[in-house]
Amino acid sequence: PVLLPRPTPCLHIGRRRLAQRNSSGLLLLAMDDWKAAFGEEWDAVVLGTGMKECLLSGLLSVAGKKVLHLDRNDYYGGASASLDINQLFEKFQAGAPPSEAELGKLRDWAVDMVPKFIMAGGQLVKVLIHTKTANYMEFKAVDGSYCYRAPKARSSGEFGRVHKVPLTPKEALSSSMLSMLEKGRMGKFTMWVASIDCGKPEGFFEDGSFRDMPYWTRVGMTGRKKMPLTQWNGDQFFKDWGLEAGTIEFLTHVCALYRDESWRSAPALEVVSRMQLYLESRTRFAGMTSPYLYPLFGLGELPQAFARLAAVHGGTYMLNRDLDGSPVFGPNDLSLEYAEDGTVAGVVNHDGEEAVVARTKTVVGDPSYFAGKTKPTGSVVRAIALLDAPLAEMEKDGASSCQVIFPAAQCGRCNDLYLFLCSNAHKVAPVGKYVAFLSTKVEGPTQGMSNEQIAHRELAAGLALFTRPGAPMPLHLFYDAYPTYAPLTNGTKDRVFISESFDATSHFETAINDVLDMYQRITGETLNLDALAAAASAEQ
């Protein structure tokens, strides 16, 4: 089902139609005279066409800013691009070219380099509605959400089990993840989480150190009990409820989507809010069987849709391809120029011996454009599997797409594993074929190791799903590992605003929070997405 407003024919950006429009120069405004474009003064220059950068470019353009958007590549998406099957094989040096006899219609593959689901009730959907970018795309719900549990004796050679996250009371009663007694406790807990308003406490303490401290209440053994959610951390909160460790693990990692044990020290109110997001996303649109959405034709549609948004509002785009197909600038041609007070004054393109400057007082971009202004934050490892059958659990449930979360403790790790799997239902693979992504944060040393060796060490629990008896053997399996970066400063001093690299999570909430934080630092204004999305929905 299409879950956001259907696009009008004149604005629909399909993958193949957009390629034709690019070749005709529709979105490559001013490419016939890039030096003239550089010679103008801009409110902001954005470097890179990844999802974050395109989203910021669109938001700034909608706010009335004059934006010049550059990319050293000749395609949209940057690190978050979607590759066709030939590009995928070329990137990973697969040897023999892809075979249609083995893989089906080759033109039907679209493989994301940063695969992430969209929380249906999350911030990105609100941005899509506010900016009306949803008019350019079509979305479909992800069919299922699953949780991995390790065997009781890990040394026994047994394989772990993948459990479906229950959708109905009947499914909850039949699930083997919890005991019958614990199911009752969790049911009461879930109903309480869904019932409270995190923004409206029920009262305030008036004694001792808790004076003016807000509280919420729940029914306990001896009546109503006050719960200071802003004072408690996650550990204190769950101790008060008396839930079992396995239940808490499920709630914090699968529902609240914490990647590690940071929920223990996080404010209890934050933990509750994140669980509410999961519950609200599950019921955001009619017929949903998970809290996740995914765009048809893959996530590469997102940067292109936001690029179209910026162009509609006057933004100018320059990919590294002139109208005759020749590159405009080399990989190291773009640099920054600064004013005497240390703030950025422009972006310089070193065109041979001539330096051409695009004047601006604000520069935005991804870490790859700013050597010396970022710091490493770790590495992400990923395995990409092309399959001709779904997981057995999916087949049993009739699911064509799913997410499986492997809580860290179930894998003997500090960080969770995420398995993302989709198919022709989302127009990313031929009929009868599937693409699966398994990712996590790298925890051990990597010096001297190949990507495959890193993946087999870090992703062992997830890769075992493809080697257990009866599992779908991958037609092809690719391995990727890349470093992640964050800016050294927040950019408010020199007006150079750098996004963080995409993390290992399989959802967009951390990414969209980075975008909204950058927008606030760039403009000094906070986007009230709830109000803006409501106004946009009412207008439509």
Coordinates of C-alpha atoms in Angstrom, one line a residue:
P1 CA 0.0 0.0 0.0
V2 CA 1.0 3.6 -0.6
L3 CA 1.1 5.1 2.8
L4 CA 1.9 8.8 2.1
P5 CA 0.1 11.0 -0.4
R6 CA 0.4 9.7 -3.9
P7 CA 2.6 11.7 -6.3
T8 CA 1.0 13.6 -9.2
P9 CA 2.3 12.4 -12.6
C10 CA 4.2 15.6 -13.3
L11 CA 6.2 15.4 -10.1
H12 CA 6.8 11.6 -9.8
I13 CA 10.5 10.9 -9.6
G14 CA 10.9 7.3 -10.6
R15 CA 14.4 5.9 -10.7
R16 CA 14.4 5.5 -14.5
R17 CA 12.5 8.7 -15.3
L18 CA 14.9 10.8 -13.1
A19 CA 17.9 9.4 -15.0
Q20 CA 16.3 10.7 -18.2
R21 CA 15.6 14.0 -16.6
N22 CA 19.2 14.3 -15.3
S23 CA 20.6 13.6 -18.8
S24 CA 18.4 16.4 -20.1
G25 CA 19.6 18.8 -17.4
L26 CA 16.3 19.3 -15.6
L27 CA 17.9 19.3 -12.1
L28 CA 21.3 20.4 -13.1
L29 CA 20.5 24.1 -13.1
A30 CA 23.1 26.5 -14.4
M31 CA 25.4 23.6 -15.5
D32 CA 25.8 25.3 -18.9
D33 CA 27.8 28.1 -17.1
W34 CA 29.1 26.9 -13.8
K35 CA 31.6 29.7 -13.5
A36 CA 28.7 32.2 -13.6
A37 CA 27.0 30.2 -10.8
F38 CA 30.2 30.2 -8.7
G39 CA 30.5 34.0 -9.3
E40 CA 27.2 34.7 -7.4
E41 CA 26.8 35.1 -3.6
W42 CA 24.9 32.4 -1.8
D43 CA 23.2 32.1 1.6
A44 CA 24.6 28.6 1.9
V45 CA 26.8 26.2 -0.2
V46 CA 26.2 22.5 0.5
L47 CA 28.9 19.9 -0.4
G48 CA 27.8 16.4 -1.1
T49 CA 24.4 15.0 -2.1
G50 CA 23.9 12.4 0.7
M51 CA 20.6 12.1 2.4
K52 CA 21.5 14.5 5.2
E53 CA 22.9 17.1 2.9
C54 CA 20.0 17.0 0.5
L55 CA 17.5 17.2 3.4
L56 CA 19.3 20.3 4.8
S57 CA 19.5 21.8 1.3
G58 CA 15.7 21.3 0.9
L59 CA 14.9 22.7 4.4
L60 CA 17.0 25.8 3.8
S61 CA 15.5 26.4 0.4
V62 CA 12.0 26.1 1.8
A63 CA 13.0 28.6 4.4
G64 CA 13.9 31.1 1.6
K65 CA 17.6 30.6 1.5
K66 CA 19.6 30.9 -1.7
V67 CA 21.4 27.5 -1.9
L68 CA 24.2 26.2 -4.2
H69 CA 24.6 22.4 -3.9
L70 CA 27.7 20.8 -5.2
D71 CA 28.9 17.2 -5.5
R72 CA 32.3 15.8 -6.6
N73 CA 30.4 12.8 -8.0
D74 CA 28.3 12.7 -11.2
Y75 CA 25.3 11.1 -9.4
Y76 CA 23.1 11.9 -6.4
G77 CA 23.3 10.1 -3.0
G78 CA 27.0 10.1 -2.1
A79 CA 27.5 7.4 0.5
S80 CA 23.8 6.8 0.7
A81 CA 23.3 6.1 -3.0
S82 CA 21.4 3.2 -4.4
L83 CA 23.5 1.1 -6.8
D84 CA 22.2 -1.0 -9.7
I85 CA 23.5 -4.5 -10.0
N86 CA 26.4 -3.7 -12.3
Q87 CA 27.6 -0.8 -10.1
L88 CA 27.4 -3.2 -7.1
F89 CA 29.5 -5.9 -8.8
E90 CA 32.0 -3.2 -9.9
K91 CA 32.2 -1.6 -6.5
F92 CA 33.0 -5.0 -4.8
Q93 CA 35.1 -6.3 -7.7
A94 CA 32.9 -9.4 -7.9
G95 CA 34.8 -10.8 -10.9
A96 CA 32.4 -12.2 -13.5
P97 CA 29.6 -9.8 -14.4
P98 CA 26.1 -10.4 -13.0
S99 CA 24.1 -13.1 -14.7
E100 CA 20.4 -12.7 -15.5
A101 CA 20.0 -16.5 -15.5
E102 CA 21.1 -16.5 -11.8
L103 CA 19.8 -13.1 -10.6
G104 CA 16.7 -12.5 -12.6
K105 CA 16.0 -9.2 -14.4
L106 CA 19.2 -7.2 -13.7
R107 CA 17.4 -3.9 -14.2
D108 CA 15.2 -4.6 -11.2
W109 CA 18.0 -4.5 -8.6
A110 CA 18.5 -1.4 -6.4
V111 CA 21.0 -2.0 -3.6
D112 CA 21.3 0.7 -0.9
M113 CA 24.7 1.5 0.5
V114 CA 23.3 2.8 3.7
P115 CA 20.1 0.8 4.2
K116 CA 17.8 2.2 6.8
F117 CA 14.1 1.9 7.6
I118 CA 11.9 4.9 8.3
M119 CA 10.0 5.0 11.6
A120 CA 6.4 5.7 10.6
G121 CA 5.8 8.0 13.5
G122 CA 9.3 9.5 13.5
Q123 CA 10.9 12.8 12.6
L124 CA 11.7 11.9 9.0
V125 CA 8.1 11.3 8.1
K126 CA 7.2 14.7 9.6
V127 CA 9.9 16.3 7.5
L128 CA 8.5 14.5 4.4
I129 CA 5.0 15.8 5.1
H130 CA 6.2 19.4 6.1
T131 CA 8.3 19.8 2.9
K132 CA 5.7 17.9 0.7
T133 CA 8.6 15.7 -0.5
A134 CA 6.3 12.8 0.1
N135 CA 4.5 14.0 -3.1
Y136 CA 7.6 12.8 -5.1
M137 CA 7.8 9.3 -3.6
E138 CA 5.9 6.2 -2.7
F139 CA 6.3 4.2 0.4
K140 CA 5.3 0.7 1.6
A141 CA 5.2 -0.7 5.1
V142 CA 7.8 -3.3 6.2
D143 CA 6.0 -6.5 6.8
G144 CA 7.6 -7.8 10.0
S145 CA 9.8 -7.0 13.0
Y146 CA 11.8 -9.8 14.7
C147 CA 14.1 -10.4 17.6
Y148 CA 17.0 -12.8 17.9
R149 CA 17.6 -15.0 21.0
A150 CA 20.7 -17.0 21.4
P151 CA 20.6 -20.8 22.4
K152 CA 20.8 -21.4 26.1
A153 CA 24.2 -23.2 25.7
R154 CA 26.1 -21.2 23.1
S155 CA 28.9 -23.8 23.1
S156 CA 26.5 -26.6 22.1
G157 CA 26.6 -25.7 18.4
E158 CA 22.9 -25.0 18.3
F159 CA 21.6 -22.0 16.3
G160 CA 19.7 -19.2 17.9
R161 CA 16.0 -18.5 17.3
V162 CA 14.3 -15.6 15.5
H163 CA 11.1 -14.5 17.2
K164 CA 8.4 -12.4 15.7
V165 CA 7.5 -9.3 17.6
P166 CA 3.9 -9.9 18.6
L167 CA 1.2 -7.7 16.9
T168 CA -1.9 -8.9 18.7
P169 CA -2.8 -10.2 22.1
K170 CA -3.2 -13.7 20.5
E171 CA 0.3 -13.5 19.1
A172 CA 1.7 -12.3 22.4
L173 CA 0.1 -15.2 24.2
S174 CA 1.6 -17.8 21.8
S175 CA 5.1 -16.2 21.7
S176 CA 7.8 -18.3 23.4
M177 CA 9.9 -15.3 24.3
L178 CA 8.3 -14.7 27.7
S179 CA 6.7 -16.9 30.4
M180 CA 2.9 -16.6 30.9
L181 CA 3.4 -14.7 34.2
E182 CA 5.9 -12.3 32.6
K183 CA 3.5 -11.7 29.6
G184 CA 0.9 -10.4 32.1
R185 CA 3.5 -8.0 33.7
M186 CA 4.7 -6.8 30.3
G187 CA 1.1 -6.3 29.1
K188 CA 0.4 -3.9 32.1
F189 CA 3.7 -2.2 31.5
T190 CA 3.0 -1.6 27.8
M191 CA -0.5 -0.3 28.5
W192 CA 0.9 2.2 30.9
V193 CA 3.6 3.4 28.5
A194 CA 1.0 3.9 25.8
S195 CA -1.4 5.8 28.2
I196 CA 0.9 8.5 29.7
D197 CA 1.6 11.9 28.1
C198 CA 5.4 12.5 28.5
G199 CA 4.9 16.2 28.0
K200 CA 2.3 16.6 30.8
P201 CA 3.3 15.3 34.2
E202 CA 0.4 14.6 36.7
G203 CA 1.9 16.7 39.5
F204 CA 5.0 18.0 41.2
F205 CA 6.8 16.8 44.4
E206 CA 6.8 19.5 47.1
D207 CA 9.1 18.0 49.7
G208 CA 12.9 18.0 50.2
S209 CA 15.2 17.6 47.2
F210 CA 12.3 16.7 45.0
R211 CA 10.6 20.1 45.3
D212 CA 9.2 21.2 41.9
M213 CA 10.2 17.8 40.4
P214 CA 7.5 16.5 38.0
Y215 CA 6.1 13.0 38.5
W216 CA 3.8 10.6 36.7
T217 CA 1.9 7.8 38.4
R218 CA 1.0 4.2 38.0
V219 CA -1.2 1.8 40.0
G220 CA 0.9 -0.3 42.4
M221 CA 0.1 -2.9 45.1
T222 CA -0.9 -0.2 47.6
G223 CA -2.5 2.4 45.4
R224 CA -1.1 5.0 43.0
K225 CA 2.7 5.4 43.0
K226 CA 4.6 8.5 42.0
M227 CA 7.3 8.0 39.4
P228 CA 9.8 10.9 38.9
L229 CA 10.8 10.0 35.3
T230 CA 13.0 13.1 34.9
Q231 CA 14.9 12.1 38.1
W232 CA 15.2 8.4 37.5
N233 CA 17.5 6.7 34.9
G234 CA 16.5 3.7 32.9
D235 CA 17.9 1.2 35.5
Q236 CA 15.9 2.7 38.3
F237 CA 12.8 2.8 36.1
F238 CA 12.8 -0.8 35.2
K239 CA 13.8 -1.9 38.7
D240 CA 10.6 -0.2 39.9
W241 CA 8.6 -2.3 37.5
G242 CA 10.3 -5.6 38.5
L243 CA 10.4 -7.0 34.9
E244 CA 12.8 -9.9 34.0
A245 CA 16.1 -9.2 32.3
G246 CA 15.0 -10.7 29.0
T247 CA 11.9 -8.5 28.9
I248 CA 13.9 -5.4 29.6
E249 CA 16.4 -6.4 26.9
F250 CA 13.5 -6.7 24.4
L251 CA 11.9 -3.4 25.4
T252 CA 15.1 -1.4 25.3
H253 CA 16.8 -2.9 22.2
V254 CA 13.9 -3.9 20.0
C255 CA 11.2 -1.3 21.0
A256 CA 13.2 1.7 22.3
L257 CA 16.0 0.9 19.7
Y258 CA 19.0 1.4 21.9
R259 CA 22.1 0.1 20.2
D260 CA 23.9 -0.8 23.5
E261 CA 23.4 -0.6 27.2
S262 CA 23.3 3.3 27.3
W263 CA 19.6 3.0 28.2
R264 CA 20.7 2.2 31.8
S265 CA 22.0 5.8 32.4
A266 CA 19.6 7.5 30.1
P267 CA 16.8 9.6 31.6
A268 CA 13.7 7.4 32.2
L269 CA 11.5 9.9 30.4
E270 CA 13.7 9.4 27.3
V271 CA 13.3 5.6 27.5
V272 CA 9.6 5.9 27.8
S273 CA 9.4 8.4 24.9
R274 CA 11.4 6.0 22.6
M275 CA 9.1 3.1 23.4
Q276 CA 6.1 5.4 22.7
L277 CA 7.6 6.2 19.3
Y278 CA 7.7 2.4 18.5
L279 CA 4.1 1.9 19.6
E280 CA 2.8 5.0 17.7
S281 CA 4.7 4.1 14.5
R282 CA 3.1 0.6 14.6
T283 CA -0.3 2.2 14.2
R284 CA 0.6 5.4 12.3
F285 CA -1.0 4.2 9.0
A286 CA -3.7 1.6 8.4
G287 CA -2.7 -2.0 7.9
M288 CA 0.8 -1.7 9.2
T289 CA 2.4 -4.9 10.6
S290 CA 5.6 -3.2 11.8
P291 CA 6.6 0.3 12.8
Y292 CA 8.8 0.8 9.7
L293 CA 8.3 2.3 6.2
Y294 CA 10.6 1.9 3.2
P295 CA 10.4 3.8 -0.1
L296 CA 9.8 2.0 -3.4
F297 CA 13.0 1.8 -5.5
G298 CA 15.2 2.1 -2.4
L299 CA 16.6 4.9 -0.3
G300 CA 18.4 6.5 -3.2
E301 CA 15.0 8.1 -4.0
L302 CA 15.3 10.2 -0.8
P303 CA 18.3 12.4 -1.8
Q304 CA 16.8 12.9 -5.3
A305 CA 13.4 13.9 -3.9
F306 CA 15.0 16.5 -1.6
A307 CA 17.1 17.7 -4.5
R308 CA 13.9 18.3 -6.5
L309 CA 12.4 20.1 -3.5
A310 CA 15.4 22.5 -3.3
A311 CA 15.3 23.0 -7.1
V312 CA 11.6 23.9 -6.9
H313 CA 12.4 26.5 -4.3
G314 CA 15.2 28.0 -6.3
G315 CA 18.2 25.9 -5.2
T316 CA 20.9 25.4 -7.8
Y317 CA 22.5 21.9 -8.2
M318 CA 25.9 21.1 -9.7
L319 CA 26.8 17.5 -10.0
N320 CA 30.3 16.9 -11.3
R321 CA 29.1 16.6 -14.9
D322 CA 28.8 19.3 -17.5
L323 CA 26.1 19.1 -20.1
D324 CA 28.6 17.5 -22.5
G325 CA 29.3 14.8 -19.8
S326 CA 32.8 16.1 -18.9
P327 CA 33.7 16.6 -15.2
V328 CA 33.6 20.2 -13.8
F329 CA 36.1 19.7 -11.0
G330 CA 38.4 17.0 -9.7
P331 CA 38.3 15.1 -6.4
N332 CA 40.5 17.6 -4.6
D333 CA 39.5 20.8 -6.4
L334 CA 37.1 22.1 -3.8
S335 CA 38.4 24.0 -0.8
L336 CA 37.3 26.6 1.7
E337 CA 38.3 30.3 1.8
Y338 CA 38.1 32.2 5.2
A339 CA 37.6 35.8 6.1
E340 CA 40.0 37.6 8.5
D341 CA 37.7 36.9 11.5
G342 CA 38.0 33.1 10.9
T343 CA 34.5 32.6 9.4
V344 CA 34.1 30.9 6.1
A345 CA 33.9 33.3 3.1
G346 CA 33.5 30.9 0.2
V347 CA 34.1 27.6 -1.6
V348 CA 36.9 27.6 -4.1
N349 CA 37.1 25.5 -7.2
H350 CA 40.7 25.2 -8.4
D351 CA 39.9 25.1 -12.2
G352 CA 43.4 24.5 -13.5
E353 CA 45.4 27.6 -12.7
E354 CA 42.3 29.7 -12.2
A355 CA 40.6 29.7 -8.8
V356 CA 36.8 30.4 -9.0
V357 CA 35.1 31.3 -5.7
A358 CA 31.4 30.8 -4.8
R359 CA 30.9 33.5 -2.1
T360 CA 29.0 32.4 1.0
K361 CA 28.9 32.8 4.8
T362 CA 27.6 29.3 5.5
V363 CA 29.0 25.9 4.3
V364 CA 27.3 22.6 5.0
G365 CA 28.6 19.1 4.0
D366 CA 29.5 15.6 4.8
P367 CA 32.9 14.6 6.5
S368 CA 34.6 13.6 3.3
Y369 CA 34.9 17.2 2.2
F370 CA 36.6 18.5 5.4
A371 CA 40.0 16.9 6.1
G372 CA 41.4 18.1 9.4
K373 CA 38.0 19.3 10.7
T374 CA 36.6 15.9 11.8
K375 CA 37.5 13.1 14.2
P376 CA 37.1 9.3 13.9
T377 CA 34.3 7.8 15.9
G378 CA 34.7 4.1 15.0
S379 CA 33.9 1.9 12.1
V380 CA 30.8 0.1 10.6
V381 CA 31.0 -3.3 9.0
R382 CA 28.3 -4.6 6.7
A383 CA 27.5 -7.8 4.8
I384 CA 25.2 -7.6 1.7
A385 CA 23.5 -10.8 0.6
L386 CA 21.6 -11.4 -2.6
L387 CA 19.1 -14.3 -2.0
D388 CA 16.6 -16.3 -3.9
A389 CA 14.5 -17.2 -0.8
P390 CA 13.5 -15.4 2.4
L391 CA 14.3 -16.4 5.9
A392 CA 12.2 -19.4 7.1
E393 CA 10.5 -17.2 9.7
M394 CA 9.5 -14.7 7.0
E395 CA 8.1 -17.4 4.8
K396 CA 6.0 -18.8 7.7
D397 CA 4.5 -15.3 8.2
G398 CA 4.1 -14.5 4.5
A399 CA 6.4 -11.5 4.9
S400 CA 8.3 -10.0 2.0
S401 CA 10.4 -7.6 4.1
C402 CA 11.6 -7.5 7.7
Q403 CA 14.0 -6.3 10.3
V404 CA 15.7 -8.6 12.8
I405 CA 17.5 -7.0 15.8
F406 CA 20.2 -9.0 17.5
P407 CA 20.6 -7.6 21.1
A408 CA 24.3 -7.3 21.9
A409 CA 24.1 -9.6 25.0
Q410 CA 22.6 -12.4 22.8
C411 CA 25.7 -12.2 20.6
G412 CA 28.4 -11.7 23.3
R413 CA 28.9 -8.2 22.1
C414 CA 28.6 -4.6 23.3
N415 CA 26.6 -3.3 20.2
D416 CA 23.6 -4.7 18.6
L417 CA 23.5 -6.3 15.1
Y418 CA 20.8 -5.3 12.6
L419 CA 19.5 -7.4 9.7
F420 CA 17.4 -5.6 7.1
L421 CA 15.8 -7.7 4.3
C422 CA 13.5 -6.6 1.5
S423 CA 12.4 -7.7 -2.0
N424 CA 10.4 -7.0 -5.1
A425 CA 7.5 -5.8 -3.0
H426 CA 9.6 -2.6 -2.4
K427 CA 10.9 -2.6 -6.1
V428 CA 14.6 -3.3 -5.0
A429 CA 14.9 -6.8 -6.4
P430 CA 13.4 -9.0 -9.2
V431 CA 10.4 -11.2 -8.4
G432 CA 11.5 -14.1 -6.2
K433 CA 14.8 -12.5 -5.2
Y434 CA 15.7 -10.7 -1.9
V435 CA 18.5 -8.4 -0.7
A436 CA 19.7 -8.6 2.9
F437 CA 22.0 -6.3 4.8
L438 CA 23.6 -7.2 8.1
S439 CA 25.5 -4.4 10.0
T440 CA 27.0 -3.4 13.3
K441 CA 29.7 -1.3 14.9
V442 CA 33.2 -2.7 14.8
E443 CA 34.4 -3.6 18.3
G444 CA 37.8 -5.4 17.8
P445 CA 41.1 -4.4 16.1
T446 CA 41.1 -4.5 12.3
Q447 CA 44.7 -3.9 11.3
G448 CA 45.8 -6.3 8.7
M449 CA 42.3 -7.8 8.3
S450 CA 40.2 -7.9 5.1
N451 CA 36.6 -6.7 5.2
E452 CA 35.4 -10.3 5.0
Q453 CA 37.5 -11.3 8.0
I454 CA 36.1 -8.3 10.0
A455 CA 32.6 -9.2 9.0
H456 CA 32.9 -12.9 10.0
R457 CA 34.2 -11.9 13.4
E458 CA 31.7 -9.1 14.1
L459 CA 28.6 -10.4 12.3
A460 CA 28.9 -14.1 13.2
A461 CA 25.5 -14.4 14.9
G462 CA 23.8 -12.8 11.9
L463 CA 25.7 -14.7 9.2
A464 CA 24.8 -18.0 11.0
L465 CA 21.2 -17.4 9.8
F466 CA 22.4 -18.1 6.3
T467 CA 24.4 -21.2 7.2
R468 CA 21.9 -23.0 9.5
P469 CA 20.1 -26.1 8.1
G470 CA 17.4 -25.1 5.6
A471 CA 18.6 -21.5 5.4
P472 CA 18.6 -19.6 2.1
M473 CA 22.2 -19.7 0.8
P474 CA 23.3 -16.4 -0.6
L475 CA 23.7 -16.2 -4.4
H476 CA 26.3 -13.5 -3.7
L477 CA 27.8 -12.2 -0.5
F478 CA 29.7 -8.9 -0.3
Y479 CA 31.5 -7.3 2.6
D480 CA 32.1 -3.7 3.4
A481 CA 33.7 -1.8 6.3
Y482 CA 34.1 2.0 6.5
P483 CA 35.3 4.5 9.2
T484 CA 32.8 6.9 10.7
Y485 CA 33.5 10.6 11.6
A486 CA 32.0 13.5 13.5
P487 CA 32.9 17.2 13.4
L488 CA 35.5 18.5 15.8
T489 CA 33.3 21.6 16.5
N490 CA 29.6 22.4 16.2
G491 CA 30.3 24.9 13.4
T492 CA 28.8 28.0 15.0
K493 CA 32.2 29.8 15.2
D494 CA 33.5 29.4 11.6
R495 CA 30.1 28.7 10.0
V496 CA 31.2 25.4 8.6
F497 CA 28.6 22.7 9.6
I498 CA 29.6 19.1 9.1
S499 CA 27.2 16.1 9.4
E500 CA 28.1 12.9 11.2
S501 CA 28.7 9.7 9.3
F502 CA 25.8 7.2 9.1
D503 CA 25.9 4.8 12.0
A504 CA 25.1 1.0 12.0
T505 CA 21.5 1.3 13.0
S506 CA 18.8 0.2 10.5
H507 CA 16.5 3.2 11.1
F508 CA 16.8 6.9 10.4
E509 CA 16.1 8.4 13.8
T510 CA 19.7 9.1 14.7
A511 CA 20.3 10.6 11.3
I512 CA 17.3 12.9 11.3
N513 CA 18.2 14.1 14.8
D514 CA 21.6 15.1 13.5
V515 CA 19.9 17.0 10.6
L516 CA 17.5 18.8 12.9
D517 CA 20.4 19.8 15.3
M518 CA 22.4 21.1 12.4
Y519 CA 19.4 23.1 11.1
Q520 CA 19.1 24.7 14.5
R521 CA 22.8 25.6 14.6
I522 CA 22.7 26.9 11.0
T523 CA 19.6 29.1 11.3
G524 CA 19.3 29.7 15.0
E525 CA 15.7 28.4 14.7
T526 CA 14.1 25.1 15.9
L527 CA 11.8 23.3 13.6
N528 CA 8.5 22.4 15.3
L529 CA 7.9 19.4 13.1
D530 CA 4.7 18.3 14.9
A531 CA 3.0 21.7 14.2
L532 CA 4.5 22.0 10.7
A533 CA 3.5 18.4 9.7
A534 CA 0.0 18.9 11.1
A535 CA -0.4 22.2 9.1
A536 CA 0.9 20.5 5.9
S537 CA -1.5 17.6 6.3
A538 CA -4.5 19.9 6.9
E539 CA -3.6 21.8 3.8
Q540 CA -3.5 18.7 1.7

